CSV table of C-alpha atoms in Angstrom, one decimal:
chain,number,residue,atom,x,y,z
A,1,MET,CA,-15.9,57.1,63.4
A,2,SER,CA,-15.4,59.6,60.4
A,3,THR,CA,-12.2,60.8,58.6
A,4,ILE,CA,-11.5,63.9,57.0
A,5,LEU,CA,-8.6,64.2,54.3
A,6,ARG,CA,-7.3,67.6,54.3
A,7,ASN,CA,-5.5,69.4,51.3
A,8,VAL,CA,-6.0,66.5,48.7
A,9,ARG,CA,-6.3,66.8,45.0
A,10,PRO,CA,-8.7,64.4,43.7
A,11,TRP,CA,-7.4,62.7,40.5
A,12,GLY,CA,-4.7,65.6,40.4
A,13,ALA,CA,-7.2,68.3,40.3
A,14,GLU,CA,-7.5,71.6,42.7
A,15,VAL,CA,-6.9,71.0,46.3
A,16,THR,CA,-10.0,70.3,48.6
A,17,ASP,CA,-11.0,68.4,51.8
A,18,VAL,CA,-12.8,65.0,51.6
A,19,MET,CA,-15.2,63.4,54.3
A,20,LEU,CA,-15.5,60.0,54.7
A,21,ASP,CA,-17.9,58.2,56.8
A,22,GLY,CA,-19.6,54.9,57.1
A,23,GLY,CA,-17.1,53.2,54.5
A,24,ALA,CA,-18.0,56.0,51.9
A,25,ILE,CA,-17.0,59.7,50.7
A,26,ALA,CA,-19.6,61.6,52.6
A,27,GLY,CA,-18.6,65.2,51.1
A,28,LEU,CA,-16.1,67.2,49.3
A,29,GLY,CA,-15.2,70.9,49.6
A,30,ALA,CA,-12.8,73.5,51.0
A,31,SER,CA,-12.3,73.7,54.7
A,32,LEU,CA,-15.2,71.0,55.6
A,33,PRO,CA,-15.9,71.3,59.3
A,34,ALA,CA,-14.9,68.0,61.1
A,35,ALA,CA,-17.4,66.0,62.9
A,36,PRO,CA,-16.7,65.6,66.8
A,37,GLY,CA,-14.0,62.8,67.1
A,38,ALA,CA,-13.2,62.5,63.4
A,39,THR,CA,-9.9,61.6,62.5
A,40,GLU,CA,-8.0,64.3,60.3
A,41,VAL,CA,-5.4,63.5,57.8
A,42,ASP,CA,-3.1,66.0,56.3
A,43,GLY,CA,-3.0,65.2,52.5
A,44,ARG,CA,-0.4,67.8,52.0
A,45,GLY,CA,-1.5,68.4,48.7
A,46,ARG,CA,-0.9,64.9,47.3
A,47,ILE,CA,-3.3,63.2,44.7
A,48,LEU,CA,-6.2,61.3,45.9
A,49,LEU,CA,-7.1,58.0,43.8
A,50,PRO,CA,-9.4,55.3,44.3
A,51,SER,CA,-7.3,52.5,45.7
A,52,PHE,CA,-5.8,50.0,43.4
A,53,SER,CA,-7.5,46.7,42.7
A,54,ASP,CA,-5.4,43.7,41.9
A,55,VAL,CA,-7.7,41.1,40.3
A,56,HIS,CA,-5.1,38.6,39.0
A,57,VAL,CA,-2.4,37.7,41.6
A,58,HIS,CA,-1.2,34.1,42.7
A,59,LEU,CA,-0.6,34.6,46.3
A,60,ASP,CA,-0.4,30.9,46.8
A,61,SER,CA,3.1,30.7,44.9
A,62,THR,CA,4.5,34.0,46.2
A,63,ARG,CA,8.4,34.2,47.2
A,64,LEU,CA,8.6,38.0,48.1
A,65,GLY,CA,10.6,38.4,51.1
A,66,LEU,CA,12.6,35.2,50.9
A,67,PRO,CA,16.2,34.6,49.4
A,68,PHE,CA,16.2,34.9,45.7
A,69,ARG,CA,16.6,31.9,43.8
A,70,PRO,CA,17.5,31.1,40.2
A,71,HIS,CA,14.8,30.5,37.6
A,72,THR,CA,14.4,26.7,36.8
A,73,GLY,CA,11.1,26.4,34.8
A,74,ALA,CA,11.0,25.4,31.2
A,75,PRO,CA,8.8,27.0,28.7
A,76,GLY,CA,5.0,26.0,28.5
A,77,VAL,CA,2.3,26.3,31.0
A,78,TRP,CA,2.6,22.5,32.0
A,79,ASN,CA,6.5,22.6,32.3
A,80,MET,CA,6.2,25.6,34.5
A,81,MET,CA,3.3,23.9,36.5
A,82,MET,CA,5.5,20.8,37.2
A,83,ASN,CA,8.6,23.0,38.3
A,84,ASP,CA,6.3,24.9,40.6
A,85,ARG,CA,5.1,21.4,41.8
A,86,GLN,CA,8.7,20.2,42.5
A,87,HIS,CA,9.8,23.2,44.3
A,88,TRP,CA,6.9,24.9,46.4
A,89,ARG,CA,6.8,22.8,49.5
A,90,GLY,CA,10.4,23.6,50.0
A,91,ALA,CA,10.1,27.1,50.4
A,92,ASP,CA,11.7,28.8,53.5
A,93,ALA,CA,8.0,29.6,54.9
A,94,SER,CA,4.5,28.0,54.6
A,95,VAL,CA,2.0,29.1,52.1
A,96,ALA,CA,-0.1,31.1,54.6
A,97,GLU,CA,3.0,33.0,55.9
A,98,ARG,CA,4.3,33.7,52.4
A,99,ALA,CA,0.6,34.8,51.3
A,100,THR,CA,-0.2,36.8,54.4
A,101,ALA,CA,3.2,38.8,54.1
A,102,THR,CA,2.8,39.4,50.4
A,103,LEU,CA,-0.8,40.6,50.8
A,104,GLY,CA,0.0,43.0,53.6
A,105,ALA,CA,2.9,44.3,51.3
A,106,MET,CA,0.4,44.8,48.5
A,107,ILE,CA,-2.1,46.7,51.0
A,108,ALA,CA,0.9,48.8,52.2
A,109,ARG,CA,1.4,50.2,48.7
A,110,GLY,CA,-2.2,51.0,47.9
A,111,THR,CA,-4.0,47.8,46.9
A,112,THR,CA,-7.4,47.1,48.9
A,113,ARG,CA,-9.1,45.1,46.4
A,114,VAL,CA,-7.7,41.5,45.5
A,115,ARG,CA,-8.7,38.6,43.5
A,116,SER,CA,-6.2,35.9,44.2
A,117,TYR,CA,-5.7,32.2,42.6
A,118,ALA,CA,-5.1,29.3,44.9
A,119,GLN,CA,-4.1,26.1,43.1
A,120,VAL,CA,-6.3,23.2,43.7
A,121,ASP,CA,-5.0,19.8,42.2
A,122,ALA,CA,-4.1,16.1,42.7
A,123,ASP,CA,-0.7,17.2,44.2
A,124,ALA,CA,-1.6,20.2,46.3
A,125,GLY,CA,-5.0,19.2,47.4
A,126,LEU,CA,-6.4,22.1,49.4
A,127,GLU,CA,-3.2,23.3,51.3
A,128,ARG,CA,-2.6,26.1,48.9
A,129,LEU,CA,-6.3,27.2,49.1
A,130,GLU,CA,-6.0,27.2,52.9
A,131,GLY,CA,-2.9,29.1,52.8
A,132,VAL,CA,-4.5,31.9,50.9
A,133,LEU,CA,-7.7,31.8,53.1
A,134,ALA,CA,-5.6,32.3,55.9
A,135,ALA,CA,-4.0,35.6,54.6
A,136,LYS,CA,-7.5,36.8,53.7
A,137,ALA,CA,-8.6,36.1,57.1
A,138,GLU,CA,-5.4,38.0,58.7
A,139,HIS,CA,-5.9,41.1,56.7
A,140,SER,CA,-9.7,41.1,56.6
A,141,SER,CA,-9.9,44.5,58.5
A,142,ARG,CA,-7.4,46.1,55.6
A,143,ALA,CA,-8.6,44.7,52.3
A,144,PHE,CA,-11.4,42.9,50.5
A,145,VAL,CA,-10.1,39.6,49.3
A,146,GLU,CA,-11.8,37.0,46.7
A,147,VAL,CA,-10.0,33.7,46.5
A,148,ILE,CA,-10.5,31.7,43.1
A,149,ALA,CA,-10.2,27.7,43.5
A,150,PHE,CA,-7.9,27.4,40.6
A,151,PRO,CA,-7.1,24.2,38.7
A,152,GLN,CA,-3.5,25.2,37.3
A,153,ALA,CA,-3.1,21.4,36.0
A,154,GLY,CA,-6.4,21.3,34.2
A,155,LEU,CA,-9.2,19.2,35.2
A,156,LEU,CA,-8.9,16.1,32.8
A,157,ARG,CA,-5.3,15.2,33.0
A,158,GLU,CA,-5.1,14.0,36.5
A,159,ALA,CA,-7.6,11.9,38.5
A,160,GLY,CA,-9.3,13.7,41.4
A,161,SER,CA,-8.8,17.0,39.8
A,162,VAL,CA,-12.7,17.9,39.6
A,163,GLU,CA,-13.3,16.6,42.9
A,164,VAL,CA,-10.7,18.8,44.7
A,165,LEU,CA,-12.0,21.8,42.8
A,166,GLU,CA,-15.5,21.1,44.2
A,167,GLU,CA,-14.1,20.6,47.6
A,168,ALA,CA,-12.4,23.9,47.5
A,169,LEU,CA,-15.8,25.7,46.8
A,170,LYS,CA,-17.3,24.0,49.7
A,171,LEU,CA,-14.3,25.2,52.0
A,172,GLY,CA,-15.0,28.9,51.1
A,173,ALA,CA,-13.5,29.8,47.5
A,174,ASP,CA,-15.1,32.5,46.1
A,175,VAL,CA,-14.9,32.0,42.4
A,176,VAL,CA,-14.3,28.9,40.1
A,177,GLY,CA,-11.2,28.8,37.9
A,178,GLY,CA,-10.5,27.2,34.5
A,179,ILE,CA,-7.5,27.3,32.1
A,180,ASP,CA,-6.9,26.8,28.6
A,181,PRO,CA,-9.6,24.2,27.7
A,182,CYS,CA,-8.0,23.5,24.3
A,183,ALA,CA,-4.1,23.6,25.0
A,184,LEU,CA,-3.8,22.1,28.2
A,185,ASP,CA,-6.9,19.7,28.6
A,186,ARG,CA,-7.5,19.3,25.0
A,187,ASP,CA,-11.3,18.9,25.3
A,188,PRO,CA,-12.6,22.5,25.8
A,189,VAL,CA,-16.4,21.3,25.9
A,190,ARG,CA,-16.1,18.9,28.7
A,191,HIS,CA,-13.5,21.3,30.5
A,192,LEU,CA,-16.2,24.2,30.3
A,193,ASP,CA,-19.0,22.2,31.1
A,194,ILE,CA,-17.4,21.4,34.3
A,195,VAL,CA,-16.3,24.8,35.2
A,196,PHE,CA,-19.7,26.5,34.3
A,197,GLY,CA,-21.5,23.5,35.9
A,198,LEU,CA,-19.9,24.2,39.4
A,199,ALA,CA,-20.3,28.0,39.0
A,200,GLU,CA,-24.2,27.3,38.4
A,201,LYS,CA,-24.1,24.7,41.2
A,202,TYR,CA,-22.4,26.8,43.8
A,203,SER,CA,-23.6,30.3,42.4
A,204,VAL,CA,-20.0,31.6,42.2
A,205,PRO,CA,-18.5,33.6,39.4
A,206,VAL,CA,-16.0,32.2,36.8
A,207,ASP,CA,-12.4,33.1,36.0
A,208,ILE,CA,-10.7,31.4,32.9
A,209,HIS,CA,-6.9,31.7,32.5
A,210,LEU,CA,-6.5,31.7,28.5
A,211,HIS,CA,-3.2,31.7,27.4
A,212,GLU,CA,-4.0,30.3,23.9
A,213,PRO,CA,-2.6,32.1,20.8
A,214,GLY,CA,-4.9,33.3,17.8
A,215,GLN,CA,-7.7,31.3,16.4
A,216,LEU,CA,-7.3,28.7,19.1
A,217,GLY,CA,-7.8,31.6,21.7
A,218,LEU,CA,-10.6,32.9,19.8
A,219,PHE,CA,-12.4,29.3,19.5
A,220,SER,CA,-12.1,28.9,23.4
A,221,THR,CA,-13.4,32.5,23.9
A,222,GLU,CA,-16.4,31.8,21.7
A,223,LEU,CA,-17.2,28.8,23.6
A,224,ILE,CA,-17.0,30.4,26.8
A,225,LEU,CA,-19.4,33.3,25.7
A,226,GLU,CA,-21.9,30.7,24.7
A,227,ARG,CA,-22.2,29.3,28.0
A,228,THR,CA,-22.3,32.9,29.5
A,229,LYS,CA,-25.5,33.5,27.6
A,230,ALA,CA,-27.0,30.0,27.8
A,231,LEU,CA,-26.7,30.3,31.7
A,232,GLY,CA,-27.5,34.0,32.3
A,233,MET,CA,-24.2,34.6,33.7
A,234,GLN,CA,-23.8,38.1,32.2
A,235,GLY,CA,-21.3,40.2,34.6
A,236,LEU,CA,-20.0,37.0,36.3
A,237,VAL,CA,-17.3,35.7,33.9
A,238,THR,CA,-13.8,37.1,33.5
A,239,ILE,CA,-11.3,35.9,30.9
A,240,SER,CA,-7.8,36.5,32.2
A,241,HIS,CA,-4.9,37.2,29.8
A,242,GLY,CA,-6.5,36.8,26.9
A,243,TYR,CA,-3.1,36.9,24.7
A,244,GLY,CA,-4.8,35.5,21.6
A,245,LEU,CA,-7.0,38.8,21.1
A,246,ALA,CA,-3.6,40.8,20.2
A,247,GLU,CA,-3.3,38.3,17.4
A,248,LEU,CA,-6.7,38.5,15.7
A,249,PRO,CA,-7.3,40.1,12.4
A,250,ALA,CA,-9.0,43.6,12.8
A,251,ALA,CA,-12.5,42.5,11.9
A,252,GLN,CA,-12.4,39.2,14.1
A,253,LEU,CA,-11.3,41.4,16.9
A,254,GLN,CA,-14.0,44.1,16.8
A,255,GLU,CA,-16.5,41.4,16.5
A,256,LEU,CA,-15.4,39.5,19.5
A,257,VAL,CA,-14.9,42.5,21.6
A,258,GLU,CA,-18.4,43.8,20.8
A,259,ALA,CA,-20.0,40.3,21.7
A,260,MET,CA,-17.8,40.4,25.0
A,261,GLY,CA,-19.5,43.7,25.7
A,262,ALA,CA,-22.8,42.6,25.1
A,263,LEU,CA,-22.3,39.7,27.4
A,264,ASP,CA,-20.6,41.7,30.0
A,265,VAL,CA,-17.8,39.3,30.2
A,266,SER,CA,-14.9,41.2,31.6
A,267,MET,CA,-10.9,40.8,31.3
A,268,ALA,CA,-7.9,40.7,33.3
A,269,THR,CA,-4.4,41.6,32.1
A,270,ILE,CA,-1.1,41.6,33.8
A,271,ALA,CA,0.4,43.9,31.2
A,272,PRO,CA,2.5,41.3,29.2
A,273,ALA,CA,5.2,42.5,26.9
A,274,GLY,CA,4.5,41.8,23.5
A,275,ALA,CA,0.5,41.1,23.4
A,276,PRO,CA,-1.0,44.1,25.1
A,277,LEU,CA,-4.7,44.2,25.2
A,278,PRO,CA,-6.3,46.7,23.1
A,279,LEU,CA,-7.5,49.0,26.0
A,280,GLN,CA,-9.1,51.7,23.8
A,281,GLN,CA,-11.0,49.1,21.7
A,282,LEU,CA,-12.4,47.1,24.9
A,283,ALA,CA,-13.3,50.6,26.8
A,284,ALA,CA,-15.5,51.6,23.8
A,285,ALA,CA,-17.1,48.3,23.7
A,286,GLY,CA,-17.9,48.7,27.5
A,287,VAL,CA,-15.7,45.7,28.5
A,288,ARG,CA,-14.7,45.9,32.0
A,289,VAL,CA,-10.9,45.4,32.0
A,290,GLY,CA,-8.8,45.3,35.4
A,291,LEU,CA,-5.0,44.7,36.1
A,292,GLY,CA,-3.2,42.3,38.3
A,293,GLN,CA,0.5,41.3,39.2
A,294,ASP,CA,0.4,37.6,38.5
A,295,GLY,CA,3.1,35.5,40.4
A,296,GLN,CA,5.2,37.7,42.4
A,297,ARG,CA,9.1,36.5,42.5
A,298,ASP,CA,7.9,32.8,42.6
A,299,TYR,CA,8.9,29.5,40.8
A,300,TRP,CA,7.2,31.0,37.5
A,301,SER,CA,9.0,34.2,37.3
A,302,PRO,CA,11.6,36.4,39.2
A,303,TYR,CA,9.3,39.7,38.4
A,304,GLY,CA,6.8,41.1,40.9
A,305,ASN,CA,7.2,43.5,43.9
A,306,ALA,CA,3.8,43.7,45.5
A,307,ASP,CA,3.3,47.2,43.9
A,308,MET,CA,0.2,48.0,41.7
A,309,LEU,CA,1.8,51.4,40.9
A,310,ASP,CA,4.5,49.9,39.1
A,311,ARG,CA,2.1,47.5,37.4
A,312,THR,CA,0.3,50.5,36.4
A,313,TRP,CA,3.4,52.0,34.8
A,314,GLN,CA,4.2,48.5,32.9
A,315,LEU,CA,0.5,48.7,31.7
A,316,ALA,CA,1.2,52.1,30.2
A,317,PHE,CA,4.6,51.1,28.8
A,318,THR,CA,3.6,47.9,27.4
A,319,SER,CA,0.7,49.7,25.7
A,320,LYS,CA,3.0,52.3,24.1
A,321,PHE,CA,1.2,55.0,25.8
A,322,ARG,CA,2.5,58.5,26.0
A,323,ALA,CA,-0.3,61.0,26.2
A,324,ASP,CA,-1.4,61.9,29.8
A,325,GLU,CA,-5.1,60.8,29.0
A,326,LEU,CA,-3.9,57.3,27.9
A,327,ILE,CA,-1.6,56.9,31.0
A,328,GLU,CA,-4.3,58.2,33.4
A,329,HIS,CA,-6.8,55.8,31.6
A,330,CYS,CA,-4.4,52.9,32.9
A,331,VAL,CA,-4.4,54.5,36.4
A,332,ALA,CA,-8.4,54.1,35.9
A,333,VAL,CA,-8.0,50.5,34.9
A,334,ALA,CA,-5.9,49.6,37.9
A,335,THR,CA,-8.0,51.2,40.3
A,336,ILE,CA,-11.8,51.3,39.1
A,337,GLY,CA,-11.5,49.1,36.4
A,338,GLY,CA,-10.4,46.4,38.6
A,339,ALA,CA,-13.1,47.1,41.1
A,340,ALA,CA,-15.7,46.7,38.5
A,341,VAL,CA,-14.2,43.3,37.7
A,342,LEU,CA,-14.7,42.1,41.2
A,343,ASP,CA,-18.2,43.8,41.4
A,344,PRO,CA,-20.3,44.2,38.3
A,345,GLN,CA,-22.8,46.2,40.0
A,346,ALA,CA,-19.9,48.9,41.0
A,347,THR,CA,-19.1,52.1,39.2
A,348,ARG,CA,-17.5,51.2,35.8
A,349,LEU,CA,-15.2,53.0,33.3
A,350,ILE,CA,-17.4,54.3,30.2
A,351,SER,CA,-14.5,55.7,28.4
A,352,ILE,CA,-10.7,56.3,28.3
A,353,ALA,CA,-11.4,59.9,29.5
A,354,ASP,CA,-13.6,58.6,32.5
A,355,ARG,CA,-12.1,59.2,35.8
A,356,PRO,CA,-14.7,57.9,38.4
A,357,GLY,CA,-14.1,56.8,42.2
A,358,LEU,CA,-14.1,60.2,44.2
A,359,SER,CA,-17.6,61.4,44.3
A,360,VAL,CA,-20.0,61.4,47.2
A,361,GLY,CA,-21.5,57.9,47.9
A,362,ASP,CA,-18.2,56.3,46.3
A,363,PRO,CA,-16.6,53.5,48.4
A,364,ALA,CA,-13.8,55.0,50.7
A,365,GLU,CA,-11.3,52.8,49.1
A,366,LEU,CA,-8.5,55.3,48.5
A,367,VAL,CA,-4.7,55.9,48.3
A,368,LEU,CA,-2.9,59.4,48.4
A,369,VAL,CA,0.2,59.4,46.3
A,370,SER,CA,2.8,62.1,45.7
A,371,GLY,CA,3.2,63.7,42.3
A,372,ASP,CA,2.9,66.9,40.1
A,373,THR,CA,0.1,65.1,38.1
A,374,VAL,CA,-1.3,61.6,37.7
A,375,THR,CA,0.9,60.9,35.2
A,376,ALA,CA,4.1,61.9,37.2
A,377,ALA,CA,2.8,59.9,40.0
A,378,VAL,CA,2.9,56.9,37.6
A,379,MET,CA,6.3,57.8,36.2
A,380,ASP,CA,8.0,58.6,39.8
A,381,ARG,CA,6.1,55.9,41.9
A,382,LEU,CA,7.4,57.4,45.0
A,383,PRO,CA,7.0,55.9,48.7
A,384,ASP,CA,4.9,58.7,50.3
A,385,ARG,CA,1.6,57.1,50.1
A,386,THR,CA,-1.5,56.9,52.5
A,387,VAL,CA,-3.8,53.9,52.2
A,388,ILE,CA,-7.4,53.9,53.1
A,389,HIS,CA,-9.8,50.9,53.6
A,390,ALA,CA,-13.4,51.3,54.5
A,391,GLY,CA,-12.8,55.0,55.6
A,392,ALA,CA,-9.8,54.1,57.8
A,393,VAL,CA,-6.0,54.5,57.3
A,394,VAL,CA,-4.7,51.2,57.2
A,395,ALA,CA,-1.0,51.9,55.8
A,396,GLU,CA,1.4,54.9,55.8
A,397,GLY,CA,4.7,55.2,54.0
A,398,LEU,CA,4.5,51.5,52.8
A,399,GLU,CA,4.1,50.3,56.3
A,400,LEU,CA,0.7,48.8,57.6
A,401,VAL,CA,-0.8,50.8,60.8
């Protein structure tokens, strides 16, 4: 079945019609004839964008929709992880129920491409992974979801960590994760050898949390790049967070960014306060960058609301952007940028002025939003949205259909 979108403005441009067929954009133009039996959607002059791609979210820890609780975590990754460990089983709903509800809310707000972490460790075993896999299955007709087997507690501090990580890959995890090889496990060579060894064994991509600051973060990144090159894993490695990049001297940062571009190592950011990624520099070097929401009102943080349009505003704000072109670039990062992180063969951004994703042949992963311009849509973040996955409407007005 085909769908035709009437009276829409691709990337805020002039009004046109858009034909969707076979899960892709099949035509654009004024007053397109509808095929027999086609579904027609009245865009009402709204802005048509590629749908959002959340490439860094922890669906296994979400508490969205549950009663608000005071934040009890202490600073530091290990302390926050232990606080989560003490409380996650006491939530008012199972991991599967919470992950399914939050993923549904994300889809309803315009996200149809997702990469979620699922914590696997000596405490949780595979329980949290199974919950996220259940959410993925429940929404399989509404969104594309990848699940990362994520060793939040490291791989070397607790017996059995490596074994449960491998079991997660056997169970169906799509990506193998790692975290702070120096600061958390304090043996970066062994940590990365395990992660990349499993990636090679099971033919899966790698996604590594890197909270490490400054020169320590640079050292870990260089080790990651060495393994990427040695194993021929160009296009299959993502560094998440990468806070230390913002602290590097200009010359070191430029050299590192160019090396990442050459090896096609991508980055995922959550638009943190105080340490924004150098988006313009990364774009110029051809580094794929995506955006994510991280945890959502969980045991780590009270922030998060399932809305990637909100997180796009945060990316622009923390980057100190005011010019329309730069704010629109944030939208491009949150949509097509993230899609290219998930699939290195997909269309990718080639500059801060690039606005791809709405041409004939592009995937029919789309969202209609209200606003005079794309920048206005980011500033206002209105609820009048229509979400399309694989060419079919899956949500309207922040509700699943």
